[in-house]
CSV table of N, CA, C and O in Angstrom, one decimal:
chain,number,residue,atom,x,y,z
A,207,MET,N,0.8,-1.2,0.0
A,207,MET,CA,0.0,0.1,-0.1
A,207,MET,C,0.9,1.3,0.1
A,207,MET,O,0.5,2.3,-0.5
A,208,SER,N,2.0,1.2,0.7
A,208,SER,CA,2.9,2.4,0.8
A,208,SER,C,3.3,2.7,-0.6
A,208,SER,O,3.7,3.8,-1.0
A,209,ASP,N,3.6,1.6,-1.5
A,209,ASP,CA,4.1,1.9,-2.9
A,209,ASP,C,3.0,2.6,-3.7
A,209,ASP,O,3.4,3.6,-4.4
A,210,ASN,N,1.7,2.3,-3.5
A,210,ASN,CA,0.7,3.0,-4.3
A,210,ASN,C,0.7,4.4,-3.7
A,210,ASN,O,0.3,5.4,-4.5
A,211,ARG,N,0.7,4.6,-2.4
A,211,ARG,CA,0.7,6.0,-1.9
A,211,ARG,C,1.8,6.9,-2.3
A,211,ARG,O,1.7,8.0,-2.7
A,212,SER,N,3.0,6.3,-2.3
A,212,SER,CA,4.2,7.1,-2.8
A,212,SER,C,4.1,7.3,-4.3
A,212,SER,O,4.5,8.4,-4.8
A,213,SER,N,3.6,6.3,-5.2
A,213,SER,CA,3.5,6.6,-6.5
A,213,SER,C,2.5,7.7,-6.8
A,213,SER,O,2.4,8.4,-7.7
A,214,GLY,N,1.5,7.6,-6.0
A,214,GLY,CA,0.3,8.6,-6.0
A,214,GLY,C,0.8,10.0,-5.8
A,214,GLY,O,0.3,11.0,-6.4
A,215,SER,N,1.6,10.2,-4.7
A,215,SER,CA,2.3,11.4,-4.4
A,215,SER,C,3.2,11.9,-5.4
A,215,SER,O,3.2,13.2,-5.7
A,216,GLN,N,3.8,11.0,-6.0
A,216,GLN,CA,4.7,11.5,-7.1
A,216,GLN,C,3.9,11.9,-8.3
A,216,GLN,O,4.3,12.9,-8.9
A,217,GLY,N,2.7,11.2,-8.6
A,217,GLY,CA,1.9,11.7,-9.7
A,217,GLY,C,1.2,13.0,-9.4
A,217,GLY,O,1.1,13.9,-10.2
A,218,VAL,N,0.8,13.2,-8.1
A,218,VAL,CA,0.3,14.5,-7.6
A,218,VAL,C,1.3,15.7,-8.0
A,218,VAL,O,1.0,16.7,-8.5
A,219,ALA,N,2.5,15.4,-7.5
A,219,ALA,CA,3.6,16.3,-7.7
A,219,ALA,C,3.7,16.9,-9.1
A,219,ALA,O,4.0,18.1,-9.4
A,220,ALA,N,3.5,16.0,-10.1
A,220,ALA,CA,3.7,16.5,-11.4
A,220,ALA,C,2.6,17.4,-11.9
A,220,ALA,O,2.7,17.9,-13.0
A,221,LEU,N,1.4,17.5,-11.1
A,221,LEU,CA,0.4,18.4,-11.4
A,221,LEU,C,0.8,19.8,-11.0
A,221,LEU,O,0.1,20.8,-11.5
A,222,PHE,N,1.7,19.9,-10.3
A,222,PHE,CA,2.1,21.3,-9.7
A,222,PHE,C,3.3,21.9,-10.3
A,222,PHE,O,4.3,21.1,-10.8
A,223,SER,N,3.4,23.2,-10.4
A,223,SER,CA,4.6,23.8,-10.9
A,223,SER,C,4.8,25.2,-10.1
A,223,SER,O,3.8,25.9,-9.9
A,224,GLN,N,5.8,25.2,-9.4
A,224,GLN,CA,6.2,26.2,-8.6
A,224,GLN,C,5.1,26.5,-7.4
A,224,GLN,O,4.7,27.6,-7.0
A,225,GLY,N,4.6,25.3,-7.0
A,225,GLY,CA,3.6,25.3,-5.9
A,225,GLY,C,2.3,25.5,-6.2
A,225,GLY,O,1.3,25.6,-5.5
A,226,ARG,N,2.0,25.8,-7.5
A,226,ARG,CA,0.6,26.0,-8.0
A,226,ARG,C,0.2,24.8,-8.9
A,226,ARG,O,1.0,24.3,-9.7
A,227,LEU,N,-1.1,24.5,-8.8
A,227,LEU,CA,-1.6,23.4,-9.7
A,227,LEU,C,-1.8,24.0,-11.0
A,227,LEU,O,-2.4,25.1,-11.3
A,228,THR,N,-1.3,23.3,-12.0
A,228,THR,CA,-1.2,23.7,-13.4
A,228,THR,C,-2.5,23.5,-14.0
A,228,THR,O,-3.0,24.3,-14.8
A,229,ALA,N,-3.3,22.5,-13.6
A,229,ALA,CA,-4.6,22.2,-14.2
A,229,ALA,C,-5.3,21.2,-13.3
A,229,ALA,O,-4.7,20.3,-12.7
A,230,ILE,N,-6.6,21.3,-13.3
A,230,ILE,CA,-7.5,20.2,-12.5
A,230,ILE,C,-7.6,19.0,-13.5
A,230,ILE,O,-8.2,19.3,-14.5
A,231,PRO,N,-7.1,17.9,-13.0
A,231,PRO,CA,-7.2,16.6,-13.9
A,231,PRO,C,-8.7,16.4,-14.4
A,231,PRO,O,-9.6,16.4,-13.5
A,232,ARG,N,-8.9,15.9,-15.7
A,232,ARG,CA,-10.1,15.5,-16.1
A,232,ARG,C,-10.4,14.1,-15.7
A,232,ARG,O,-11.5,13.6,-15.5
A,233,ARG,N,-9.4,13.2,-15.7
A,233,ARG,CA,-9.6,11.9,-15.5
A,233,ARG,C,-9.9,11.7,-13.9
A,233,ARG,O,-9.3,12.2,-13.1
A,234,THR,N,-10.9,10.9,-13.6
A,234,THR,CA,-11.5,10.8,-12.4
A,234,THR,C,-10.5,10.4,-11.4
A,234,THR,O,-10.3,11.0,-10.3
A,235,ALA,N,-9.8,9.3,-11.6
A,235,ALA,CA,-8.7,8.7,-10.8
A,235,ALA,C,-7.7,9.7,-10.4
A,235,ALA,O,-7.1,9.7,-9.2
A,236,ARG,N,-7.2,10.4,-11.4
A,236,ARG,CA,-6.1,11.4,-11.2
A,236,ARG,C,-6.7,12.5,-10.4
A,236,ARG,O,-6.0,13.1,-9.4
A,237,ARG,N,-7.9,12.9,-10.6
A,237,ARG,CA,-8.4,14.1,-9.9
A,237,ARG,C,-8.7,13.6,-8.4
A,237,ARG,O,-8.4,14.4,-7.5
A,238,GLU,N,-9.0,12.3,-8.2
A,238,GLU,CA,-9.3,11.9,-6.8
A,238,GLU,C,-7.9,11.9,-6.0
A,238,GLU,O,-7.9,12.2,-4.8
A,239,GLN,N,-6.8,11.5,-6.7
A,239,GLN,CA,-5.6,11.6,-6.0
A,239,GLN,C,-5.2,13.0,-5.5
A,239,GLN,O,-4.7,13.3,-4.5
A,240,LEU,N,-5.5,13.9,-6.5
A,240,LEU,CA,-5.3,15.4,-6.2
A,240,LEU,C,-6.1,15.8,-5.1
A,240,LEU,O,-5.5,16.4,-4.2
A,241,LEU,N,-7.4,15.4,-5.0
A,241,LEU,CA,-8.3,15.9,-4.0
A,241,LEU,C,-7.7,15.3,-2.6
A,241,LEU,O,-8.0,16.1,-1.6
A,242,VAL,N,-7.3,14.1,-2.5
A,242,VAL,CA,-6.9,13.6,-1.1
A,242,VAL,C,-5.8,14.3,-0.8
A,242,VAL,O,-5.6,14.7,0.3
A,243,HIS,N,-4.8,14.5,-1.6
A,243,HIS,CA,-3.7,15.4,-1.5
A,243,HIS,C,-4.0,16.8,-0.9
A,243,HIS,O,-3.5,17.2,0.1
A,244,LEU,N,-4.9,17.4,-1.6
A,244,LEU,CA,-5.3,18.8,-1.1
A,244,LEU,C,-6.0,18.7,0.3
A,244,LEU,O,-5.7,19.6,1.2
A,245,THR,N,-6.8,17.7,0.5
A,245,THR,CA,-7.5,17.5,1.9
A,245,THR,C,-6.5,17.3,3.0
A,245,THR,O,-6.6,18.0,3.9
A,246,GLU,N,-5.5,16.5,2.7
A,246,GLU,CA,-4.5,16.1,3.6
A,246,GLU,C,-3.5,17.3,3.9
A,246,GLU,O,-3.1,17.4,5.1
A,247,THR,N,-3.3,18.2,2.9
A,247,THR,CA,-2.2,19.2,3.1
A,247,THR,C,-2.9,20.6,3.5
A,247,THR,O,-2.2,21.3,4.1
A,248,LEU,N,-4.2,20.7,3.1
A,248,LEU,CA,-4.8,22.1,3.4
A,248,LEU,C,-5.7,22.2,4.5
A,248,LEU,O,-6.1,23.2,5.0
A,249,PHE,N,-6.4,21.0,4.9
A,249,PHE,CA,-7.4,21.1,6.0
A,249,PHE,C,-7.1,20.2,7.1
A,249,PHE,O,-6.7,19.1,7.0
A,250,GLU,N,-7.3,20.8,8.3
A,250,GLU,CA,-7.0,19.9,9.7
A,250,GLU,C,-8.3,19.2,10.0
A,250,GLU,O,-9.3,19.6,9.7
A,251,ARG,N,-8.0,18.0,10.6
A,251,ARG,CA,-9.0,17.2,11.1
A,251,ARG,C,-9.7,17.9,12.3
A,251,ARG,O,-9.2,18.7,12.9
A,252,ASP,N,-11.1,17.6,12.4
A,252,ASP,CA,-11.8,18.1,13.7
A,252,ASP,C,-11.9,19.6,13.7
A,252,ASP,O,-11.8,20.3,14.8
A,253,ARG,N,-11.9,20.3,12.5
A,253,ARG,CA,-12.0,21.7,12.6
A,253,ARG,C,-13.0,22.2,11.6
A,253,ARG,O,-13.1,21.7,10.3
A,254,ALA,N,-14.0,23.0,12.0
A,254,ALA,CA,-14.9,23.6,11.0
A,254,ALA,C,-14.3,24.8,10.2
A,254,ALA,O,-13.6,25.6,10.9
A,255,TYR,N,-14.5,24.9,9.0
A,255,TYR,CA,-14.0,26.0,8.1
A,255,TYR,C,-15.2,26.7,7.5
A,255,TYR,O,-16.2,26.1,7.2
A,256,SER,N,-15.2,27.8,7.5
A,256,SER,CA,-16.2,28.7,6.7
A,256,SER,C,-15.9,28.5,5.2
A,256,SER,O,-14.8,28.1,4.7
A,257,GLU,N,-16.8,29.0,4.4
A,257,GLU,CA,-16.6,28.9,3.0
A,257,GLU,C,-15.4,29.7,2.5
A,257,GLU,O,-14.6,29.4,1.7
A,258,ARG,N,-15.4,30.9,3.1
A,258,ARG,CA,-14.3,31.8,2.8
A,258,ARG,C,-13.0,31.2,3.3
A,258,ARG,O,-11.9,31.2,2.4
A,259,GLU,N,-12.7,30.6,4.3
A,259,GLU,CA,-11.6,29.8,4.7
A,259,GLU,C,-11.2,28.8,3.6
A,259,GLU,O,-10.1,28.6,3.4
A,260,VAL,N,-12.3,28.1,3.2
A,260,VAL,CA,-11.8,27.0,2.4
A,260,VAL,C,-11.4,27.5,1.0
A,260,VAL,O,-10.5,27.1,0.4
A,261,ASN,N,-12.2,28.7,0.5
A,261,ASN,CA,-11.7,29.3,-0.7
A,261,ASN,C,-10.3,29.8,-0.5
A,261,ASN,O,-9.6,29.7,-1.5
A,262,GLU,N,-9.9,30.5,0.6
A,262,GLU,CA,-8.7,31.0,0.7
A,262,GLU,C,-7.5,29.9,0.7
A,262,GLU,O,-6.5,30.1,0.1
A,263,ALA,N,-7.8,28.7,1.3
A,263,ALA,CA,-6.8,27.7,1.2
A,263,ALA,C,-6.7,27.1,-0.1
A,263,ALA,O,-5.6,27.0,-0.6
A,264,LEU,N,-7.8,27.1,-0.8
A,264,LEU,CA,-7.8,26.4,-2.2
A,264,LEU,C,-7.2,27.4,-3.1
A,264,LEU,O,-6.4,27.0,-4.1
A,265,LEU,N,-7.2,28.6,-2.9
A,265,LEU,CA,-6.7,29.7,-3.8
A,265,LEU,C,-5.1,29.8,-3.7
A,265,LEU,O,-4.4,30.4,-4.6
A,266,THR,N,-4.6,29.2,-2.6
A,266,THR,CA,-3.1,29.1,-2.6
A,266,THR,C,-2.5,28.2,-3.6
A,266,THR,O,-1.4,28.1,-3.9
A,267,VAL,N,-3.4,27.3,-4.2
A,267,VAL,CA,-2.9,26.2,-5.1
A,267,VAL,C,-3.6,26.5,-6.6
A,267,VAL,O,-2.9,26.2,-7.6
A,268,HIS,N,-4.7,27.0,-6.7
A,268,HIS,CA,-5.4,27.2,-7.9
A,268,HIS,C,-6.4,28.2,-7.9
A,268,HIS,O,-7.1,28.5,-6.8
A,269,HIS,N,-6.6,29.1,-9.0
A,269,HIS,CA,-7.6,30.0,-9.1
A,269,HIS,C,-9.1,29.6,-9.1
A,269,HIS,O,-9.9,30.4,-8.6
A,270,ASP,N,-9.3,28.4,-9.4
A,270,ASP,CA,-10.7,28.0,-9.4
A,270,ASP,C,-11.1,27.3,-8.2
A,270,ASP,O,-11.4,26.1,-8.2
A,271,CYS,N,-11.1,28.1,-7.2
A,271,CYS,CA,-11.5,27.5,-5.8
A,271,CYS,C,-12.9,26.9,-5.8
A,271,CYS,O,-13.2,25.9,-5.0
A,272,ALA,N,-13.8,27.4,-6.6
A,272,ALA,CA,-15.2,27.0,-6.5
A,272,ALA,C,-15.3,25.5,-7.0
A,272,ALA,O,-16.0,24.7,-6.5
A,273,ALA,N,-14.6,25.3,-8.1
A,273,ALA,CA,-14.6,23.9,-8.7
A,273,ALA,C,-13.9,22.8,-7.7
A,273,ALA,O,-14.4,21.9,-7.5
A,274,LEU,N,-12.7,23.3,-7.3
A,274,LEU,CA,-12.2,22.5,-6.3
A,274,LEU,C,-13.0,22.1,-5.1
A,274,LEU,O,-13.0,21.1,-4.6
A,275,ARG,N,-13.6,23.2,-4.5
A,275,ARG,CA,-14.4,23.0,-3.4
A,275,ARG,C,-15.6,22.1,-3.7
A,275,ARG,O,-16.0,21.2,-2.9
A,276,ARG,N,-16.1,22.2,-4.8
A,276,ARG,CA,-17.4,21.4,-5.2
A,276,ARG,C,-16.8,19.9,-5.4
A,276,ARG,O,-17.5,18.9,-5.0
A,277,TYR,N,-15.6,19.8,-6.0
A,277,TYR,CA,-15.1,18.4,-6.3
A,277,TYR,C,-14.8,17.7,-4.8
A,277,TYR,O,-15.0,16.5,-4.7
A,278,LEU,N,-14.2,18.4,-4.0
A,278,LEU,CA,-14.1,18.0,-2.6
A,278,LEU,C,-15.3,17.4,-1.9
A,278,LEU,O,-15.2,16.4,-1.2
A,279,VAL,N,-16.3,18.3,-2.0
A,279,VAL,CA,-17.6,17.9,-1.3
A,279,VAL,C,-18.3,16.7,-2.0
A,279,VAL,O,-18.7,15.8,-1.4
A,280,VAL,N,-18.2,16.6,-3.3
A,280,VAL,CA,-18.8,15.4,-4.1
A,280,VAL,C,-18.0,14.3,-3.9
A,280,VAL,O,-18.7,13.2,-3.7
A,281,ALA,N,-16.7,14.4,-3.7
A,281,ALA,CA,-15.9,13.2,-3.5
A,281,ALA,C,-16.0,12.6,-2.1
A,281,ALA,O,-15.5,11.6,-1.6
A,282,GLY,N,-16.7,13.5,-1.1
A,282,GLY,CA,-16.9,13.1,0.2
A,282,GLY,C,-15.8,13.4,1.0
A,282,GLY,O,-15.5,12.7,2.2
A,283,LEU,N,-14.8,14.1,0.7
A,283,LEU,CA,-13.6,14.5,1.4
A,283,LEU,C,-13.8,15.8,2.4
A,283,LEU,O,-13.1,15.9,3.3
A,284,LEU,N,-14.7,16.7,1.8
A,284,LEU,CA,-15.3,17.6,2.9
A,284,LEU,C,-16.7,17.5,3.0
A,284,LEU,O,-17.5,17.3,2.1
A,285,ASP,N,-17.2,17.7,4.2
A,285,ASP,CA,-18.6,17.6,4.5
A,285,ASP,C,-19.2,18.9,4.6
A,285,ASP,O,-18.5,19.9,5.4
A,286,ARG,N,-20.3,19.2,4.1
A,286,ARG,CA,-21.0,20.5,4.3
A,286,ARG,C,-22.5,20.3,4.7
A,286,ARG,O,-23.0,19.4,4.0
A,287,PRO,N,-22.9,21.0,5.7
A,287,PRO,CA,-24.4,20.9,5.9
A,287,PRO,C,-25.3,21.5,5.0
A,287,PRO,O,-24.6,22.2,4.0
A,288,LYS,N,-26.6,21.2,4.9
A,288,LYS,CA,-27.4,21.7,3.7
A,288,LYS,C,-27.5,23.2,3.7
A,288,LYS,O,-27.5,23.7,2.6
A,289,ASP,N,-27.3,23.9,4.9
A,289,ASP,CA,-27.3,25.2,4.9
A,289,ASP,C,-26.0,25.9,4.4
A,289,ASP,O,-25.8,27.1,4.2
A,290,GLY,N,-25.0,25.0,4.1
A,290,GLY,CA,-23.6,25.6,3.7
A,290,GLY,C,-22.9,26.4,4.7
A,290,GLY,O,-22.1,27.1,4.3
A,291,SER,N,-23.2,26.3,6.0
A,291,SER,CA,-22.7,27.2,6.9
A,291,SER,C,-21.1,26.8,7.3
A,291,SER,O,-20.5,27.9,7.8
A,292,SER,N,-20.7,25.6,7.0
A,292,SER,CA,-19.4,25.3,7.3
A,292,SER,C,-19.0,24.0,6.6
A,292,SER,O,-19.7,23.3,6.0
A,293,TYR,N,-17.7,23.8,6.6
A,293,TYR,CA,-17.1,22.7,6.0
A,293,TYR,C,-16.2,22.0,6.9
A,293,TYR,O,-15.5,22.7,7.8
A,294,ARG,N,-16.1,20.6,6.9
A,294,ARG,CA,-15.3,19.8,7.7
A,294,ARG,C,-14.6,18.8,6.9
A,294,ARG,O,-15.3,18.1,6.0
A,295,ARG,N,-13.3,18.5,7.3
A,295,ARG,CA,-12.6,17.3,6.6
A,295,ARG,C,-13.3,16.0,7.2
A,295,ARG,O,-13.4,16.0,8.4
A,296,VAL,N,-13.5,15.3,6.3
A,296,VAL,CA,-14.1,13.9,6.6
A,296,VAL,C,-13.3,12.9,7.2
A,296,VAL,O,-13.6,12.4,8.2
A,297,SER,N,-11.9,12.8,6.6
A,297,SER,CA,-11.0,11.8,7.3
A,297,SER,C,-9.8,12.3,7.5
A,297,SER,O,-9.3,13.4,7.1
């Protein structure tokens, strides 16, 4: 399993240039690797984030924070109540 994780990390690193995400992958498996990486590096466990805080964190890596935020929620990596009042890292 650690081999898969390290190869996934290397694959994710290829998506970045000078600390910025060059593009959001279209392939689902590749995008999921990226989303897991972003979740683990940008968001703490057991902490609630406002939408603004989530956007600010995502803007540090890519200009389309809305798309990334939506992908994170759809993938089940960030949880959001129906009223959209906060976000939490799921795992």
